[in-house]
Coordinates of C-alpha atoms in Angstrom, one line a residue:
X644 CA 124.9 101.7 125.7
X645 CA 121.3 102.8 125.9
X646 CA 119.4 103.1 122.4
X647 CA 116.6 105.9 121.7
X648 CA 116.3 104.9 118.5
X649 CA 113.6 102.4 117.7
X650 CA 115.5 101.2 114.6
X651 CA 119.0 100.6 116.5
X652 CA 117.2 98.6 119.5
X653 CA 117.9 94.6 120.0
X654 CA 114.5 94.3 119.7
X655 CA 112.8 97.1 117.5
X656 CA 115.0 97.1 114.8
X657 CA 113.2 94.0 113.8
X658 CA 110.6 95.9 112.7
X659 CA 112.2 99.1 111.7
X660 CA 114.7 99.6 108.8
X661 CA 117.2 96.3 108.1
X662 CA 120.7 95.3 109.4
X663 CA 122.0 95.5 105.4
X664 CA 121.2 99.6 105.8
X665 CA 122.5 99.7 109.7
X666 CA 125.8 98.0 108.1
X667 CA 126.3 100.5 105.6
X668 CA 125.2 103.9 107.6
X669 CA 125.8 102.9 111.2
X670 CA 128.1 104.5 113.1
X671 CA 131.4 101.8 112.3
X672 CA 130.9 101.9 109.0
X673 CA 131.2 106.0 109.2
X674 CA 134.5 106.0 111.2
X675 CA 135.9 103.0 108.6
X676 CA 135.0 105.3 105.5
X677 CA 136.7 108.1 107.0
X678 CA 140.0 105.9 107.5
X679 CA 139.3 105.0 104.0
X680 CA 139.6 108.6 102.6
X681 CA 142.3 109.2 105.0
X682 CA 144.6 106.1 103.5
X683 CA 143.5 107.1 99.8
X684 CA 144.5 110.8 100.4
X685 CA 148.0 109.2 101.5
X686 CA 147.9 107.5 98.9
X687 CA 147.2 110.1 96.2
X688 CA 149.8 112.8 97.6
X689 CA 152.5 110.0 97.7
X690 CA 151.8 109.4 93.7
X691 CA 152.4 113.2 93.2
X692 CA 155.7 113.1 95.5
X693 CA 153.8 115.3 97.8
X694 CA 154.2 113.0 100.7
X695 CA 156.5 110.1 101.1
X696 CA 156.1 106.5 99.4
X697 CA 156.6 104.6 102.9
X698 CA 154.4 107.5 105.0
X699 CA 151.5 106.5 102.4
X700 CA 151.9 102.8 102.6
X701 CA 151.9 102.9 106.3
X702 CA 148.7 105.8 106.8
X703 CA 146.7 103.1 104.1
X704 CA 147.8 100.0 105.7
X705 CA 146.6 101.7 109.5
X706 CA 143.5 103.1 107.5
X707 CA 142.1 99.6 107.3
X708 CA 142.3 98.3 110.2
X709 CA 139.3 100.5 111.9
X710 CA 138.8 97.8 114.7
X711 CA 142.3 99.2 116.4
X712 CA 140.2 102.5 116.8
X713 CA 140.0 103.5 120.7
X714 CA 136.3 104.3 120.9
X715 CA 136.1 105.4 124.1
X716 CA 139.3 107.9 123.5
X717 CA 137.3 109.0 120.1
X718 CA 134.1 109.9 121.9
X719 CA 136.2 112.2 124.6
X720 CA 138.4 113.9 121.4
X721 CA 134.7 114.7 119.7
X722 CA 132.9 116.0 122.8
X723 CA 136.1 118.0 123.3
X724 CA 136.5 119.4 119.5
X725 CA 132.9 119.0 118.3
X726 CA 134.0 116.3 115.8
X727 CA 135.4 113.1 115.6
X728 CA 138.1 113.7 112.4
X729 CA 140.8 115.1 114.8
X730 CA 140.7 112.5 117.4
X731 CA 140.4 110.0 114.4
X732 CA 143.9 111.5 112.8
X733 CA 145.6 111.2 115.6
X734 CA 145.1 107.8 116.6
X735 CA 145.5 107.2 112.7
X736 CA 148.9 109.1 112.9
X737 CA 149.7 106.9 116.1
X738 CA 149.0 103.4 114.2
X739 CA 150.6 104.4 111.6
X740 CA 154.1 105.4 113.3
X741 CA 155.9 108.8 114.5
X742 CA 157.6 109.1 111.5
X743 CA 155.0 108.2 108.7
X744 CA 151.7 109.7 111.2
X745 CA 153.3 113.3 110.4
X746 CA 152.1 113.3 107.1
X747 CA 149.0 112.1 107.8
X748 CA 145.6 114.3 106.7
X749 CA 148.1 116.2 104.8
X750 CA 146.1 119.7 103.3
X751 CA 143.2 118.1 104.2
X752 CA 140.4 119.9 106.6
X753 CA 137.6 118.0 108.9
X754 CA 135.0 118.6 106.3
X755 CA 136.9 116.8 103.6
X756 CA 137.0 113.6 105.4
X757 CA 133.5 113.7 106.9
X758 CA 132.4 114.3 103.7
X759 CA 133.7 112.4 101.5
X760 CA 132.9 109.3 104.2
X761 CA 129.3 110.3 103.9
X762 CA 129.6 109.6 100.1
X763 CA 131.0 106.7 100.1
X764 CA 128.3 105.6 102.2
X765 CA 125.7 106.7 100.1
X766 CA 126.8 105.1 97.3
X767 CA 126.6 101.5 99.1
X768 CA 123.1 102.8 100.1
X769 CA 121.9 103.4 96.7
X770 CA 123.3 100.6 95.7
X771 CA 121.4 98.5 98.2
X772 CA 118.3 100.1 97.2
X773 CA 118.6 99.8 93.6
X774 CA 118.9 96.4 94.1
X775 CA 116.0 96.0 96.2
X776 CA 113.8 98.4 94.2
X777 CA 114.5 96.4 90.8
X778 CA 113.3 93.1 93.2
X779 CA 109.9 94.9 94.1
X780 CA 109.2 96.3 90.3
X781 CA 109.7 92.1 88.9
X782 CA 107.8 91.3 91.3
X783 CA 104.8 93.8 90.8
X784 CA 105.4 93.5 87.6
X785 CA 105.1 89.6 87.6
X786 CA 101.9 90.3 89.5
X787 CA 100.6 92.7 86.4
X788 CA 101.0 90.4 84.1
X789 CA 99.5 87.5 86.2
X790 CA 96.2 89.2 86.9
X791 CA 96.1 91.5 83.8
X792 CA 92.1 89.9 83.1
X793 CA 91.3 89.5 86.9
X794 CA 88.2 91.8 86.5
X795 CA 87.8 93.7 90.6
X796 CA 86.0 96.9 91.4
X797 CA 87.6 100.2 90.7
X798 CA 86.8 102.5 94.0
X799 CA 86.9 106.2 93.8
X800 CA 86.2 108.4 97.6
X801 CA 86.2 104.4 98.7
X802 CA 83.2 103.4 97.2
X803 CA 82.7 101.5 93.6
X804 CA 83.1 103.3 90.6
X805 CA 84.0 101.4 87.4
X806 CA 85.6 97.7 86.9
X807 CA 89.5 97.5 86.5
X808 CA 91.6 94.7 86.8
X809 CA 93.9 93.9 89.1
X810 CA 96.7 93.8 86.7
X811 CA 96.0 97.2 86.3
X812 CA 95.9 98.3 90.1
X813 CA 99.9 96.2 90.0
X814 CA 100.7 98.8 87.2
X815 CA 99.9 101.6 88.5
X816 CA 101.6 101.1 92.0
X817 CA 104.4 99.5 89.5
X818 CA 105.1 102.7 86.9
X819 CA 106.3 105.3 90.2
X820 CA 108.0 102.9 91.1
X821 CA 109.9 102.4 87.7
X822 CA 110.8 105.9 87.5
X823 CA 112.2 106.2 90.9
X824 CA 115.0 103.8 89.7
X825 CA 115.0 106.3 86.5
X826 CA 115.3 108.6 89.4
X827 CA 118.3 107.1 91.1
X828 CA 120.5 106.6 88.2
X829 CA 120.0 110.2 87.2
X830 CA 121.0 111.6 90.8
X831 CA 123.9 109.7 91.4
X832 CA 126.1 112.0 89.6
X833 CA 125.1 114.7 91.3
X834 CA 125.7 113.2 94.9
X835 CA 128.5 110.6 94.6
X836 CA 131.2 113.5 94.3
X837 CA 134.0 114.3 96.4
X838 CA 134.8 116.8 98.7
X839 CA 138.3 118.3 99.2
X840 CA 138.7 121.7 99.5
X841 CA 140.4 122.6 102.6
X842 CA 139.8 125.2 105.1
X843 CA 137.6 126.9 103.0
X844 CA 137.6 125.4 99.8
X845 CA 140.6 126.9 98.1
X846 CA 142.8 124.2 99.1
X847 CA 145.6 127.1 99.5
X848 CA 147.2 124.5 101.8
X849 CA 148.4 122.6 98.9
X850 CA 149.6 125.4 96.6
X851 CA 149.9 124.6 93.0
X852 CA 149.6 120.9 93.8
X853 CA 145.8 121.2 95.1
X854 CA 144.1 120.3 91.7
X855 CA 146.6 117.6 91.1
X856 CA 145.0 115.9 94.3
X857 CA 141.5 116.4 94.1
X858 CA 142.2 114.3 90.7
X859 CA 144.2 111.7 92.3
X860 CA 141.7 111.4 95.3
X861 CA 138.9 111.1 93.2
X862 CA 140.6 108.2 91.1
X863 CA 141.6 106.5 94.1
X864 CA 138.3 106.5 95.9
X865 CA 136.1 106.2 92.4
X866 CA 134.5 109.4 92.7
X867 CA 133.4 112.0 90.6
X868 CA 135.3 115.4 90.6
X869 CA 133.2 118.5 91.1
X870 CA 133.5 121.5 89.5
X871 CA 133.9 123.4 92.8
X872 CA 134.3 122.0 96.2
X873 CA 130.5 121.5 97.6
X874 CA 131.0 122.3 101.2
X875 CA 129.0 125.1 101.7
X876 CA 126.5 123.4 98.8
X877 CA 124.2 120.6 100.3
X878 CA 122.1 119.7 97.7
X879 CA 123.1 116.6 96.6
X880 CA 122.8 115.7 100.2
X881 CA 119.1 117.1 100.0
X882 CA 118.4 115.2 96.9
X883 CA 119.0 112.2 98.3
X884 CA 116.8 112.8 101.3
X885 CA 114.2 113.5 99.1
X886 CA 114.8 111.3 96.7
X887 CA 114.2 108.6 99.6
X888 CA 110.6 111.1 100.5
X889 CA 109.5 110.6 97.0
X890 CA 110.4 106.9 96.9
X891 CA 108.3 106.1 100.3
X892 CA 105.8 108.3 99.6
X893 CA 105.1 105.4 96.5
X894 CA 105.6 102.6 98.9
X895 CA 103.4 103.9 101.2
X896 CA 100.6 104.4 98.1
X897 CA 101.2 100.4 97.7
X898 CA 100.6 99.6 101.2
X899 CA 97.8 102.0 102.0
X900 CA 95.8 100.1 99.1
X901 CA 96.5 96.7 100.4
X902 CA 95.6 97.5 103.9
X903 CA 92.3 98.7 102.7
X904 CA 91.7 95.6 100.3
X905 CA 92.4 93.4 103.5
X906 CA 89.7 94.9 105.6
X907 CA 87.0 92.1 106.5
X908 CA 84.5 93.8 104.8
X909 CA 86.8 93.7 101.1
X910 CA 88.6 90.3 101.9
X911 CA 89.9 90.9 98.2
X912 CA 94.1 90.7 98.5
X913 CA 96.1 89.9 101.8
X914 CA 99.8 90.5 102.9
X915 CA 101.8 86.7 103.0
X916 CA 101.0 84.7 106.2
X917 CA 102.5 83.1 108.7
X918 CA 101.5 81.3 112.3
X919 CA 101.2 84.1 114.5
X920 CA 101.8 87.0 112.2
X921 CA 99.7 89.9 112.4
X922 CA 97.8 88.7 115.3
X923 CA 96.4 90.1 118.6
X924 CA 96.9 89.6 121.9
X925 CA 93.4 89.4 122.4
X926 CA 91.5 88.4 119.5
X927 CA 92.7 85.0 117.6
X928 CA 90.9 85.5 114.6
X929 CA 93.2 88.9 113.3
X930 CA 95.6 89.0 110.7
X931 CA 96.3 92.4 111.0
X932 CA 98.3 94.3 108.0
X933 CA 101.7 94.2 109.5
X934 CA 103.8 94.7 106.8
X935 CA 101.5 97.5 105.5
X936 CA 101.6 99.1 108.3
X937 CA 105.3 99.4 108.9
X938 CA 105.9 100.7 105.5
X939 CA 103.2 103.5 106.6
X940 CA 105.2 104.4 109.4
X941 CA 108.7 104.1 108.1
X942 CA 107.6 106.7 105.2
X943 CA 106.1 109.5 107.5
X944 CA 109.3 109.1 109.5
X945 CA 111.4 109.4 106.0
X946 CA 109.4 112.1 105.2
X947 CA 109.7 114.1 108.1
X948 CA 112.9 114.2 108.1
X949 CA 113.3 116.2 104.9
X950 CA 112.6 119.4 105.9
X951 CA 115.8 118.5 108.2
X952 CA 117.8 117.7 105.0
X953 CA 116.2 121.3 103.6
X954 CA 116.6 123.3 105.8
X955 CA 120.6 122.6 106.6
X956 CA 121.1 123.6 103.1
X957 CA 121.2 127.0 104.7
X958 CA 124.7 127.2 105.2
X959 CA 126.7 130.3 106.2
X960 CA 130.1 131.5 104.6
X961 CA 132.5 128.8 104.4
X962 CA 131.3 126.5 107.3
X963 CA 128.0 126.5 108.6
X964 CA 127.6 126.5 111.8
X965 CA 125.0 124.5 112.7
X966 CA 122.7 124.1 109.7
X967 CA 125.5 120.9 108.3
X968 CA 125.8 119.8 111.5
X969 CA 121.7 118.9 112.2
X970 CA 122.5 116.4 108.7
X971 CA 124.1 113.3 110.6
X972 CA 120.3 113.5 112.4
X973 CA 118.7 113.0 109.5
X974 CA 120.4 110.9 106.5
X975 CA 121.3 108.0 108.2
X976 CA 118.0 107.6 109.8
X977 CA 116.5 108.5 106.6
X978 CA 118.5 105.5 104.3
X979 CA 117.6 103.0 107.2
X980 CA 114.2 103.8 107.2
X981 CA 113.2 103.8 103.9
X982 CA 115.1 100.7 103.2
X983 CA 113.1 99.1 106.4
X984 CA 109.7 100.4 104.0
X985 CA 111.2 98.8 100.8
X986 CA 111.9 95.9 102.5
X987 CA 108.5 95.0 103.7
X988 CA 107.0 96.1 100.6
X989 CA 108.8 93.4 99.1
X990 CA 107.7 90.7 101.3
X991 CA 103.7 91.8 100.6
X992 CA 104.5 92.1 96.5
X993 CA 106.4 88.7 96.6
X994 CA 104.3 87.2 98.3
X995 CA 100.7 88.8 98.5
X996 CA 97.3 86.4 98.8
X997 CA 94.8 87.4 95.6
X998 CA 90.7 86.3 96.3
X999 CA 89.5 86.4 92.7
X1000 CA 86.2 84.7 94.1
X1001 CA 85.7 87.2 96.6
X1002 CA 86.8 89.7 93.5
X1003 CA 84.1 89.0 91.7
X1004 CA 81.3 88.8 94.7
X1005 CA 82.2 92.3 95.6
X1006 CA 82.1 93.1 92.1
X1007 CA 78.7 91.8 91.9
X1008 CA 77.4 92.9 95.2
X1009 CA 75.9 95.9 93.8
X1010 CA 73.9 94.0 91.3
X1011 CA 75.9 95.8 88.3
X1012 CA 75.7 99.3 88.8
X1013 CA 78.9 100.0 88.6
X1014 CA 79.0 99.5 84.7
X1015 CA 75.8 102.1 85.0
X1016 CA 78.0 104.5 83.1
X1017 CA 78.5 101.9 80.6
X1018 CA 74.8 101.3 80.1
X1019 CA 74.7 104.8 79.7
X1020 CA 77.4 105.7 77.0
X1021 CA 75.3 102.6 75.1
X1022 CA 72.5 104.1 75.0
X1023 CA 73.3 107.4 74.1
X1024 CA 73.7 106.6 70.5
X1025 CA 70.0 105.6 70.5
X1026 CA 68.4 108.2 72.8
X1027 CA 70.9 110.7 73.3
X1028 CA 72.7 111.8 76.0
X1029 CA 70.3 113.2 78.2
X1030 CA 67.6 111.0 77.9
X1031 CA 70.3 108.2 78.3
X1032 CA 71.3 109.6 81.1
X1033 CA 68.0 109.9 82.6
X1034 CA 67.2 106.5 81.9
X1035 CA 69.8 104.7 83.2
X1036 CA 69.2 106.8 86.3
X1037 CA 66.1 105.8 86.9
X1038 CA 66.8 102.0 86.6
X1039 CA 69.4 102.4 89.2
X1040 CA 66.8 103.8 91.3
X1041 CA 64.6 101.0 90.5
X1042 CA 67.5 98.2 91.2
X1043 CA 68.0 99.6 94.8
X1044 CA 64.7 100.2 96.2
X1045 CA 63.8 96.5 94.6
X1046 CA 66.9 95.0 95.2
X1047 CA 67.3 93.6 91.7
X1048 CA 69.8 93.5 89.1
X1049 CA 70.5 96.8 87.0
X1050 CA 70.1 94.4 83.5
X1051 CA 66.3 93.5 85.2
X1052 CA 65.4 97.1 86.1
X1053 CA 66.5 98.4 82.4
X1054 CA 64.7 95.5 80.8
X1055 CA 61.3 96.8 82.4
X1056 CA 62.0 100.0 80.9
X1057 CA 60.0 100.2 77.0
X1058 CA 62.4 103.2 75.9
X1059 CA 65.9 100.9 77.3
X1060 CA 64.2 97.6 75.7
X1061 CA 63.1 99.7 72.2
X1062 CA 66.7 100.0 71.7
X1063 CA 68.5 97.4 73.4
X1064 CA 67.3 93.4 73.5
X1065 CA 68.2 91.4 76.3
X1066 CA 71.9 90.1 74.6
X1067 CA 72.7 94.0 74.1
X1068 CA 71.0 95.0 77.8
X1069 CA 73.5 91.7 79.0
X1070 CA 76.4 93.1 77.0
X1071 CA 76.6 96.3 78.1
X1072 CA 76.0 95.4 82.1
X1073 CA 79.0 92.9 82.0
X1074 CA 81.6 94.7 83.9
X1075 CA 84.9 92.8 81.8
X1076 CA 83.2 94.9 78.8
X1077 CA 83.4 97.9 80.0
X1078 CA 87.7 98.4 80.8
X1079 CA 88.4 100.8 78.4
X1080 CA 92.7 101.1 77.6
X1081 CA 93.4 98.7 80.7
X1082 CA 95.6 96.2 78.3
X1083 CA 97.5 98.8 76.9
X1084 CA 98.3 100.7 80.3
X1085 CA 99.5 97.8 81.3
X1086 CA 101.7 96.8 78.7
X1087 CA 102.9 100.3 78.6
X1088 CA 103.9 100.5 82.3
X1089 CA 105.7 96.9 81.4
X1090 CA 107.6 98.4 78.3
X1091 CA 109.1 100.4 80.6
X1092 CA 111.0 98.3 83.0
X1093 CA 114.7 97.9 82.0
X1094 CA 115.9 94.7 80.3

């Protein structure tokens, strides 16, 4: 079969999204989840005698063995119906026997099985990225602490503003981060429900005993119950979609900064190397940003895709037509995506390259004005603001039309050197004095990581 996809291609799919994610939400592992919900509704209605003992055992037994499926016979039922639950049950039905495939999907609608599959799958997902998140957070977090005192240049519009220090820049992509994994936890409940409702989410099909099974079917699959069968109510399906937006969209923050701190001109922090990686088919000497670049590209395509998610929240009635249907477009493509971002954006935080030396040249390279605002809050004490500020001013004028030092042009001014002496004028132009709360930021974004 042909692939359109990028990230389903033999070749592609190296660079896009990760065979753990295609496992999970690929197509097999869709049609073996459904089989799953089929064999634990058998199982359920047989506990409440709805169904008989030996019709469950053999739907459950049939249920997990999704490698007798007749693919080819599947994709002609779904082309012909519109969905591949009906052709599913009755190959089910057939596996199972004459006499135990009757009771098979018993009460159940397409809806509940596609569904409830789709859950299932999602909670593997999240599991998959929880796991991987927690990995990137350690590791910025080991990078934090590690360069807490590495003193670089702050850049604001691109251009130097005010020292930081590295362990600082680590803590800031590091504390979204944290509170996306406060954001998983909390959205789990709200997503990893079933759905059973029936033909239009009565389940009038089952009488009485329609309750009694949504409770059994949630016990057997380890699901939550929902107050009201969720059909017709896709926002747990959008919140996971945009959970995934909000997640890239701080991955991509990460790898836009160290793409910018790789450029030639910086030199200052570089993704891991390897022989060949990054390079061009024309020029030896590049190391191009791979890994940055890929998480750049796997978030825009994450985040387009939630206006997708969005907009098929527009359901009508009892069973939308069309609006659900656009969702298998979107979240699977979405999960392997962002998991392809958080992926690389653990190989660059694992494993990223850190220049102090060529730190502290570029934080040098201006000849200290970038603590010029330090100078001046100095000063102001002993001139005032204004004429602080006007002073300081004029020395950086002074230091670039010379070319000299901001600590030599203030020491030729007699109103700087009135106040200041040449230990104070030193003081005040070194850049590690000048970091305000850094320390604490840090140790406040560390606080927060679990355990």
């Amino acid at each position: 079969m042909f692939t359109v996809n990028p990230a389903d291609g033999p070749v592609l799919s190296a660079l896009y999204g990760t065979e753990a994610m295609r496992g999970i939400m690929g197509e097999a592992a869709f049609l073996a989840r459904m089989l799953e919900v089929e064999g634990a509704l058998a199982r359920a209605e047989a506990r409440l005698g709805i169904i008989p003992a030996a019709a469950a055992e053999a739907i459950s037994a049939a249920a997990q063995q999704p490698e007798k499926l007749d693919l080819a016979a599947l994709a002609v039922a779904t082309r012909n119906t519109g969905y591949p639950v009906v052709g599913l049950v009755r190959q089910l039905s057939a596996l199972a026997g004459a006499e135990a495939g009757r009771w098979t999907h018993w009460g159940a609608t397409t809806q509940d099985i596609i569904d409830s599959a789709i859950v299932l799958q999602l909670r593997a997902a999240l599991a998959l990225i929880e796991d991987d998140l927690d990995r990137l957070t350690r590791a910025l977090a080991a990078q934090a602490e590690k360069h807490r005192d590495l003193v670089m240049a702050g850049r604001t519009h691109l251009q130097h503003a005010l020292p930081v220090t590295f362990g600082y820049k680590c803590a800031i992509w590091l504390s979204p981060l944290i509170s996306m994994a406060e954001r998983l936890r909390q959205l789990r409940p709200r997503v990893l429900k079933l759905q059973f409702g029936g033909a239009v989410g009565t389940l009038a099909s089952l009488g009485e005993q329609g309750l009694a099974v949504s409770e059994a079917l949630a016990e057997e699959l380890g699901l939550a119950l929902p107050d009201a069968p969720w059909h017709v109510a896709r926002d747990g399906m959008a919140e996971a979609v945009c959970f995934l937006g909000l997640l890239t969209g701080a991955l991509a923050k990460f790898a836009t900064d160290v793409m910018l701190l790789m450029q030639t001109e910086v030199a200052e922090v570089f993704e891991p190397h390897a022989p060949g990686r990054g390079g061009s088919s024309t020029m030896p000497q590049k190391r191009n940003p791979i890994a940055c670049e890929y998480v750049l590209a796997q978030a825009r395509g994450v985040q387009a895709l939630v206006p997708q998610m969005l907009g098929a929240m527009a359901v009508d009635q009892e069973r939308g037509t069309g609006p659900w249907q656009a969702e298998p477009l979107a979240l699977p493509q979405a999960f392997t995506l962002a998991h392809g971002a958080l992926a690389q954006a653990i190989a660059i935080a694992e494993g990223m390259t850190v220049d102090a030396a060529r730190m502290r040249r570029n934080l040098d390279s201006t000849g200290g004005l970038i603590v010029a605002e330090a100078v001046m809050m100095g000063l102001a004490p002993q001139l005032g603001r204004g004429p602080a500020h006007d002073a300081v001013h004029h020395a950086c004028d002074v230091a670039l039309a010379e070319g000299v030092s901001l600590a030599e042009a203030l020491s030729r001014d007699p109103a700087v050197t009135q106040k200041l002496d040449a230990a104070a004028i030193a003081r005040l132009t070194d850049p590690a004095g000048y970091l305000g709360s850094t320390q604490a930021f840090i140790d406040r974004v560390l606080a927060r990581l679990p355990g």
